[in-house]
mmCIF file of N, CA and C in Angstrom:
data_model
loop_
_atom_site.group_PDB
_atom_site.id
_atom_site.type_symbol
_atom_site.label_atom_id
_atom_site.label_comp_id
_atom_site.label_asym_id
_atom_site.label_seq_id
_atom_site.Cartn_x
_atom_site.Cartn_y
_atom_site.Cartn_z
ATOM 1 N N MET A 1 25.127 59.136 94.747
ATOM 2 C CA MET A 1 24.699 60.246 93.709
ATOM 3 C C MET A 1 24.223 61.353 94.168
ATOM 4 N N GLU A 2 24.602 62.818 94.385
ATOM 5 C CA GLU A 2 24.126 63.600 94.022
ATOM 6 C C GLU A 2 24.169 64.730 92.743
ATOM 7 N N TRP A 3 22.308 64.783 92.730
ATOM 8 C CA TRP A 3 21.803 65.932 91.657
ATOM 9 C C TRP A 3 22.490 67.400 92.339
ATOM 10 N N ASP A 4 22.701 67.204 93.270
ATOM 11 C CA ASP A 4 22.706 69.146 93.890
ATOM 12 C C ASP A 4 24.934 69.585 93.138
ATOM 13 N N THR A 5 25.256 68.375 92.526
ATOM 14 C CA THR A 5 26.257 68.908 92.724
ATOM 15 C C THR A 5 26.364 69.304 90.988
ATOM 16 N N PRO A 6 26.959 70.961 91.481
ATOM 17 C CA PRO A 6 27.584 71.879 90.073
ATOM 18 C C PRO A 6 28.422 71.214 89.068
ATOM 19 N N ILE A 7 27.946 70.127 87.800
ATOM 20 C CA ILE A 7 28.784 69.479 87.255
ATOM 21 C C ILE A 7 28.763 70.344 86.338
ATOM 22 N N GLU A 8 28.725 71.655 86.009
ATOM 23 C CA GLU A 8 28.702 71.808 84.954
ATOM 24 C C GLU A 8 29.457 72.362 83.269
ATOM 25 N N PHE A 9 29.130 73.069 82.480
ATOM 26 C CA PHE A 9 29.574 72.865 80.984
ATOM 27 C C PHE A 9 29.060 73.917 80.051
ATOM 28 N N ALA A 10 29.923 74.368 79.489
ATOM 29 C CA ALA A 10 29.148 76.095 78.667
ATOM 30 C C ALA A 10 27.599 75.576 77.983
ATOM 31 N N PRO A 11 27.198 76.843 78.614
ATOM 32 C CA PRO A 11 25.644 76.714 78.639
ATOM 33 C C PRO A 11 25.689 76.304 76.748
ATOM 34 N N VAL A 12 23.839 75.635 76.943
ATOM 35 C CA VAL A 12 23.437 75.245 75.566
ATOM 36 C C VAL A 12 21.680 76.353 76.383
ATOM 37 N N ILE A 13 21.321 77.364 75.539
ATOM 38 C CA ILE A 13 20.415 78.404 75.052
ATOM 39 C C ILE A 13 18.786 77.146 74.409
ATOM 40 N N LEU A 14 17.956 76.604 75.344
ATOM 41 C CA LEU A 14 16.875 75.984 73.869
ATOM 42 C C LEU A 14 16.026 77.196 73.736
ATOM 43 N N MET A 15 15.395 77.259 72.833
ATOM 44 C CA MET A 15 14.449 78.231 72.411
ATOM 45 C C MET A 15 13.496 77.524 71.988
ATOM 46 N N PHE A 16 11.826 77.115 72.663
ATOM 47 C CA PHE A 16 10.737 76.368 72.076
ATOM 48 C C PHE A 16 9.960 77.290 70.997
ATOM 49 N N LYS A 17 9.287 76.771 70.515
ATOM 50 C CA LYS A 17 8.158 77.934 69.143
ATOM 51 C C LYS A 17 7.838 78.881 70.493
ATOM 52 N N ASP A 18 7.445 78.472 71.571
ATOM 53 C CA ASP A 18 6.642 79.420 72.389
ATOM 54 C C ASP A 18 7.911 80.833 73.034
ATOM 55 N N PRO A 19 7.956 81.724 72.275
ATOM 56 C CA PRO A 19 8.751 82.794 73.030
ATOM 57 C C PRO A 19 9.345 82.855 74.389
ATOM 58 N N ASP A 20 8.400 82.543 74.827
ATOM 59 C CA ASP A 20 8.700 83.110 76.901
ATOM 60 C C ASP A 20 9.265 81.608 77.021
ATOM 61 N N ARG A 21 9.340 80.619 76.310
ATOM 62 C CA ARG A 21 9.842 79.225 77.132
ATOM 63 C C ARG A 21 11.236 79.303 76.263
ATOM 64 N N VAL A 22 12.029 80.131 76.623
ATOM 65 C CA VAL A 22 13.987 80.016 77.011
ATOM 66 C C VAL A 22 14.351 79.253 78.242
ATOM 67 N N PHE A 23 14.847 78.647 77.682
ATOM 68 C CA PHE A 23 16.175 77.772 78.922
ATOM 69 C C PHE A 23 17.620 77.356 78.325
ATOM 70 N N SER A 24 18.154 78.245 79.350
ATOM 71 C CA SER A 24 19.832 77.697 79.766
ATOM 72 C C SER A 24 19.817 76.842 80.455
ATOM 73 N N ILE A 25 20.687 75.871 79.390
ATOM 74 C CA ILE A 25 21.015 74.308 80.662
ATOM 75 C C ILE A 25 22.384 74.781 80.721
ATOM 76 N N ARG A 26 22.755 74.383 82.370
ATOM 77 C CA ARG A 26 25.175 74.422 82.251
ATOM 78 C C ARG A 26 24.901 73.644 83.227
ATOM 79 N N THR A 27 24.220 72.602 83.275
ATOM 80 C CA THR A 27 24.440 71.590 84.690
ATOM 81 C C THR A 27 23.509 70.192 84.618
ATOM 82 N N ALA A 28 23.347 68.387 85.234
ATOM 83 C CA ALA A 28 23.476 67.578 84.163
ATOM 84 C C ALA A 28 21.869 68.186 85.215
ATOM 85 N N MET A 29 21.810 68.270 85.313
ATOM 86 C CA MET A 29 20.276 68.916 86.755
ATOM 87 C C MET A 29 19.005 69.304 85.855
ATOM 88 N N GLY A 30 19.362 70.601 85.737
ATOM 89 C CA GLY A 30 19.210 71.741 84.754
ATOM 90 C C GLY A 30 18.450 70.615 83.529
ATOM 91 N N ALA A 31 19.958 69.991 82.343
ATOM 92 C CA ALA A 31 19.416 69.680 81.552
ATOM 93 C C ALA A 31 18.587 68.344 81.842
ATOM 94 N N ALA A 32 17.893 67.244 82.703
ATOM 95 C CA ALA A 32 17.178 66.370 82.756
ATOM 96 C C ALA A 32 15.839 67.188 83.169
ATOM 97 N N ASN A 33 15.983 68.255 83.721
ATOM 98 C CA ASN A 33 14.383 69.129 84.416
ATOM 99 C C ASN A 33 13.934 69.441 82.640
ATOM 100 N N ALA A 34 14.809 69.944 81.626
ATOM 101 C CA ALA A 34 14.463 70.627 80.810
ATOM 102 C C ALA A 34 14.032 69.104 79.865
ATOM 103 N N LEU A 35 14.565 68.206 80.094
ATOM 104 C CA LEU A 35 14.119 67.258 78.888
ATOM 105 C C LEU A 35 13.266 66.611 79.351
ATOM 106 N N ILE A 36 12.672 66.001 80.801
ATOM 107 C CA ILE A 36 11.768 65.846 80.918
ATOM 108 C C ILE A 36 10.295 66.737 81.425
ATOM 109 N N ARG A 37 10.460 68.266 81.257
ATOM 110 C CA ARG A 37 9.646 68.982 81.252
ATOM 111 C C ARG A 37 9.387 69.575 80.161
ATOM 112 N N GLU A 38 10.103 69.700 79.269
ATOM 113 C CA GLU A 38 9.923 71.055 78.454
ATOM 114 C C GLU A 38 9.951 69.608 76.717
ATOM 115 N N PHE A 39 10.779 69.035 76.459
ATOM 116 C CA PHE A 39 10.508 69.224 74.807
ATOM 117 C C PHE A 39 9.235 68.317 74.706
ATOM 118 N N PRO A 40 8.613 68.264 73.946
ATOM 119 C CA PRO A 40 7.252 67.875 72.708
ATOM 120 C C PRO A 40 8.055 66.866 72.634
ATOM 121 N N CYS A 41 8.669 66.003 72.952
ATOM 122 C CA CYS A 41 8.436 64.741 72.901
ATOM 123 C C CYS A 41 9.756 63.648 73.523
ATOM 124 N N ASP A 42 9.147 63.076 73.845
ATOM 125 C CA ASP A 42 10.231 61.877 74.816
ATOM 126 C C ASP A 42 10.064 60.812 74.401
ATOM 127 N N ASP A 43 10.256 60.437 73.397
ATOM 128 C CA ASP A 43 10.549 58.955 72.935
ATOM 129 C C ASP A 43 11.859 58.582 71.430
ATOM 130 N N GLY A 44 12.516 59.548 71.541
ATOM 131 C CA GLY A 44 13.749 59.395 70.227
ATOM 132 C C GLY A 44 14.489 59.262 70.278
ATOM 133 N N GLU A 45 16.045 58.867 70.139
ATOM 134 C CA GLU A 45 16.819 57.863 70.239
ATOM 135 C C GLU A 45 17.941 59.256 71.176
ATOM 136 N N GLU A 46 17.959 60.077 70.568
ATOM 137 C CA GLU A 46 18.768 61.260 71.140
ATOM 138 C C GLU A 46 18.068 61.930 72.633
ATOM 139 N N PHE A 47 16.980 61.992 72.055
ATOM 140 C CA PHE A 47 15.858 62.587 73.802
ATOM 141 C C PHE A 47 16.540 61.210 74.600
ATOM 142 N N LEU A 48 16.588 59.895 74.438
ATOM 143 C CA LEU A 48 16.624 58.889 75.261
ATOM 144 C C LEU A 48 18.377 58.495 76.067
ATOM 145 N N LEU A 49 19.284 59.335 75.113
ATOM 146 C CA LEU A 49 20.499 58.766 75.321
ATOM 147 C C LEU A 49 20.719 60.304 75.900
ATOM 148 N N ALA A 50 20.556 61.357 76.277
ATOM 149 C CA ALA A 50 20.790 62.677 76.577
ATOM 150 C C ALA A 50 19.961 62.401 77.916
ATOM 151 N N ILE A 51 18.938 61.910 78.274
ATOM 152 C CA ILE A 51 18.612 61.530 79.465
ATOM 153 C C ILE A 51 19.446 60.274 80.205
ATOM 154 N N LYS A 52 20.123 59.459 79.473
ATOM 155 C CA LYS A 52 20.660 58.432 80.072
ATOM 156 C C LYS A 52 22.081 59.148 80.364
ATOM 157 N N LEU A 53 22.950 60.242 79.972
ATOM 158 C CA LEU A 53 24.005 60.713 80.235
ATOM 159 C C LEU A 53 22.861 61.510 80.977
ATOM 160 N N CYS A 54 22.248 62.301 81.698
ATOM 161 C CA CYS A 54 22.104 62.873 83.229
ATOM 162 C C CYS A 54 23.012 62.117 84.192
ATOM 163 N N LEU A 55 21.833 61.134 83.997
ATOM 164 C CA LEU A 55 22.376 60.346 85.323
ATOM 165 C C LEU A 55 23.884 59.823 85.150
ATOM 166 N N ASP A 56 24.867 59.918 83.705
ATOM 167 C CA ASP A 56 25.804 59.078 84.193
ATOM 168 C C ASP A 56 26.607 60.172 84.485
ATOM 169 N N VAL A 57 26.373 61.391 83.844
ATOM 170 C CA VAL A 57 27.243 62.665 84.783
ATOM 171 C C VAL A 57 27.350 62.790 85.872
ATOM 172 N N VAL A 58 25.776 62.747 86.354
ATOM 173 C CA VAL A 58 26.012 62.799 87.779
ATOM 174 C C VAL A 58 26.879 61.764 88.713
ATOM 175 N N LYS A 59 26.680 60.596 88.437
ATOM 176 C CA LYS A 59 27.521 59.337 88.549
ATOM 177 C C LYS A 59 28.656 59.251 88.381
ATOM 178 N N GLY A 60 29.437 60.454 87.671
ATOM 179 C CA GLY A 60 30.466 60.300 87.336
ATOM 180 C C GLY A 60 31.368 59.321 86.026
ATOM 181 N N THR A 61 30.329 58.432 85.934
ATOM 182 C CA THR A 61 30.420 57.972 84.163
ATOM 183 C C THR A 61 30.962 58.139 83.346
ATOM 184 N N ALA A 62 30.565 59.711 83.202
ATOM 185 C CA ALA A 62 30.318 60.245 81.572
ATOM 186 C C ALA A 62 30.663 61.905 81.363
ATOM 187 N N ASP A 63 31.351 62.387 80.519
ATOM 188 C CA ASP A 63 31.717 63.659 80.530
ATOM 189 C C ASP A 63 30.786 64.198 80.665
ATOM 190 N N PRO A 64 30.702 65.741 81.687
ATOM 191 C CA PRO A 64 29.555 66.696 80.790
ATOM 192 C C PRO A 64 30.031 66.975 79.075
ATOM 193 N N GLU A 65 30.603 67.483 78.720
ATOM 194 C CA GLU A 65 30.976 67.579 78.107
ATOM 195 C C GLU A 65 30.653 66.604 76.606
ATOM 196 N N GLN A 66 29.900 65.481 76.923
ATOM 197 C CA GLN A 66 28.710 64.535 76.673
ATOM 198 C C GLN A 66 27.596 64.781 76.651
ATOM 199 N N LEU A 67 27.608 64.901 77.985
ATOM 200 C CA LEU A 67 25.657 65.500 77.406
ATOM 201 C C LEU A 67 25.880 66.906 77.490
ATOM 202 N N ARG A 68 26.546 67.419 77.023
ATOM 203 C CA ARG A 68 26.227 68.579 75.912
ATOM 204 C C ARG A 68 25.781 68.367 75.225
ATOM 205 N N ALA A 69 26.728 67.709 74.027
ATOM 206 C CA ALA A 69 26.366 67.776 72.942
ATOM 207 C C ALA A 69 25.293 66.771 72.483
ATOM 208 N N ALA A 70 25.137 66.203 73.699
ATOM 209 C CA ALA A 70 23.633 65.483 73.796
ATOM 210 C C ALA A 70 22.368 65.949 73.839
ATOM 211 N N ILE A 71 22.274 67.036 74.064
ATOM 212 C CA ILE A 71 21.876 67.392 74.136
ATOM 213 C C ILE A 71 21.212 68.726 72.811
ATOM 214 N N ILE A 72 21.825 68.939 72.640
ATOM 215 C CA ILE A 72 22.204 69.279 71.049
ATOM 216 C C ILE A 72 21.392 68.752 70.611
ATOM 217 N N ARG A 73 21.688 67.764 70.679
ATOM 218 C CA ARG A 73 21.460 66.493 69.013
ATOM 219 C C ARG A 73 20.058 66.442 68.930
ATOM 220 N N ALA A 74 19.375 65.838 70.663
ATOM 221 C CA ALA A 74 18.243 66.076 71.401
ATOM 222 C C ALA A 74 17.487 67.159 70.813
ATOM 223 N N ALA A 75 17.847 67.989 70.987
ATOM 224 C CA ALA A 75 16.974 69.563 70.405
ATOM 225 C C ALA A 75 16.803 69.529 68.233
ATOM 226 N N GLU A 76 17.473 69.090 68.428
ATOM 227 C CA GLU A 76 17.974 68.814 66.605
ATOM 228 C C GLU A 76 16.363 67.787 66.362
ATOM 229 N N GLU A 77 16.743 66.829 67.114
ATOM 230 C CA GLU A 77 15.932 65.437 67.159
ATOM 231 C C GLU A 77 14.145 66.575 67.332
ATOM 232 N N ALA A 78 14.139 67.049 68.020
ATOM 233 C CA ALA A 78 12.498 67.037 68.656
ATOM 234 C C ALA A 78 12.743 68.811 67.600
ATOM 235 N N GLY A 79 13.314 69.671 66.744
ATOM 236 C CA GLY A 79 12.717 70.898 66.461
ATOM 237 C C GLY A 79 13.015 71.606 67.359
ATOM 238 N N VAL A 80 13.620 71.543 68.502
ATOM 239 C CA VAL A 80 14.148 72.883 69.434
ATOM 240 C C VAL A 80 15.389 73.629 69.025
ATOM 241 N N THR A 81 15.535 74.272 69.279
ATOM 242 C CA THR A 81 16.235 75.284 68.243
ATOM 243 C C THR A 81 17.195 76.158 69.596
ATOM 244 N N ALA A 82 18.542 74.554 69.536
ATOM 245 C CA ALA A 82 19.715 75.136 70.408
ATOM 246 C C ALA A 82 20.739 75.921 70.309
ATOM 247 N N ILE A 83 21.339 76.775 71.029
ATOM 248 C CA ILE A 83 21.563 78.242 70.277
ATOM 249 C C ILE A 83 23.625 77.554 71.553
ATOM 250 N N ALA A 84 24.427 76.891 70.942
ATOM 251 C CA ALA A 84 25.370 76.616 71.448
ATOM 252 C C ALA A 84 26.531 77.664 72.145
ATOM 253 N N VAL A 85 26.403 78.079 73.994
ATOM 254 C CA VAL A 85 27.208 78.673 73.427
ATOM 255 C C VAL A 85 28.650 79.332 73.934
ATOM 256 N N LEU A 86 29.571 79.677 73.749
ATOM 257 C CA LEU A 86 30.964 78.356 73.508
ATOM 258 C C LEU A 86 31.309 79.757 75.048
ATOM 259 N N HIS A 87 32.423 79.427 75.578
ATOM 260 C CA HIS A 87 33.007 80.273 76.951
ATOM 261 C C HIS A 87 34.770 80.628 76.148
#
């Protein structure tokens, strides 16, 4: 399992209440860091699913697009603005 493996997906921009806290997420490692370090809550069902999917993507047992969708749902659950960027 390699966290540094660049398994990328179309970016999701997270905007928190503090205007200086804006994050662009496009990898499993970036998602894990944002979820663990930045999210205002860590016990929601969507949050926990997103954390699990970070590991699953790195292990190769989940698709990066599943993680991207989970990040968006976790943001909605936590009241964080998520902007889904399309390529």
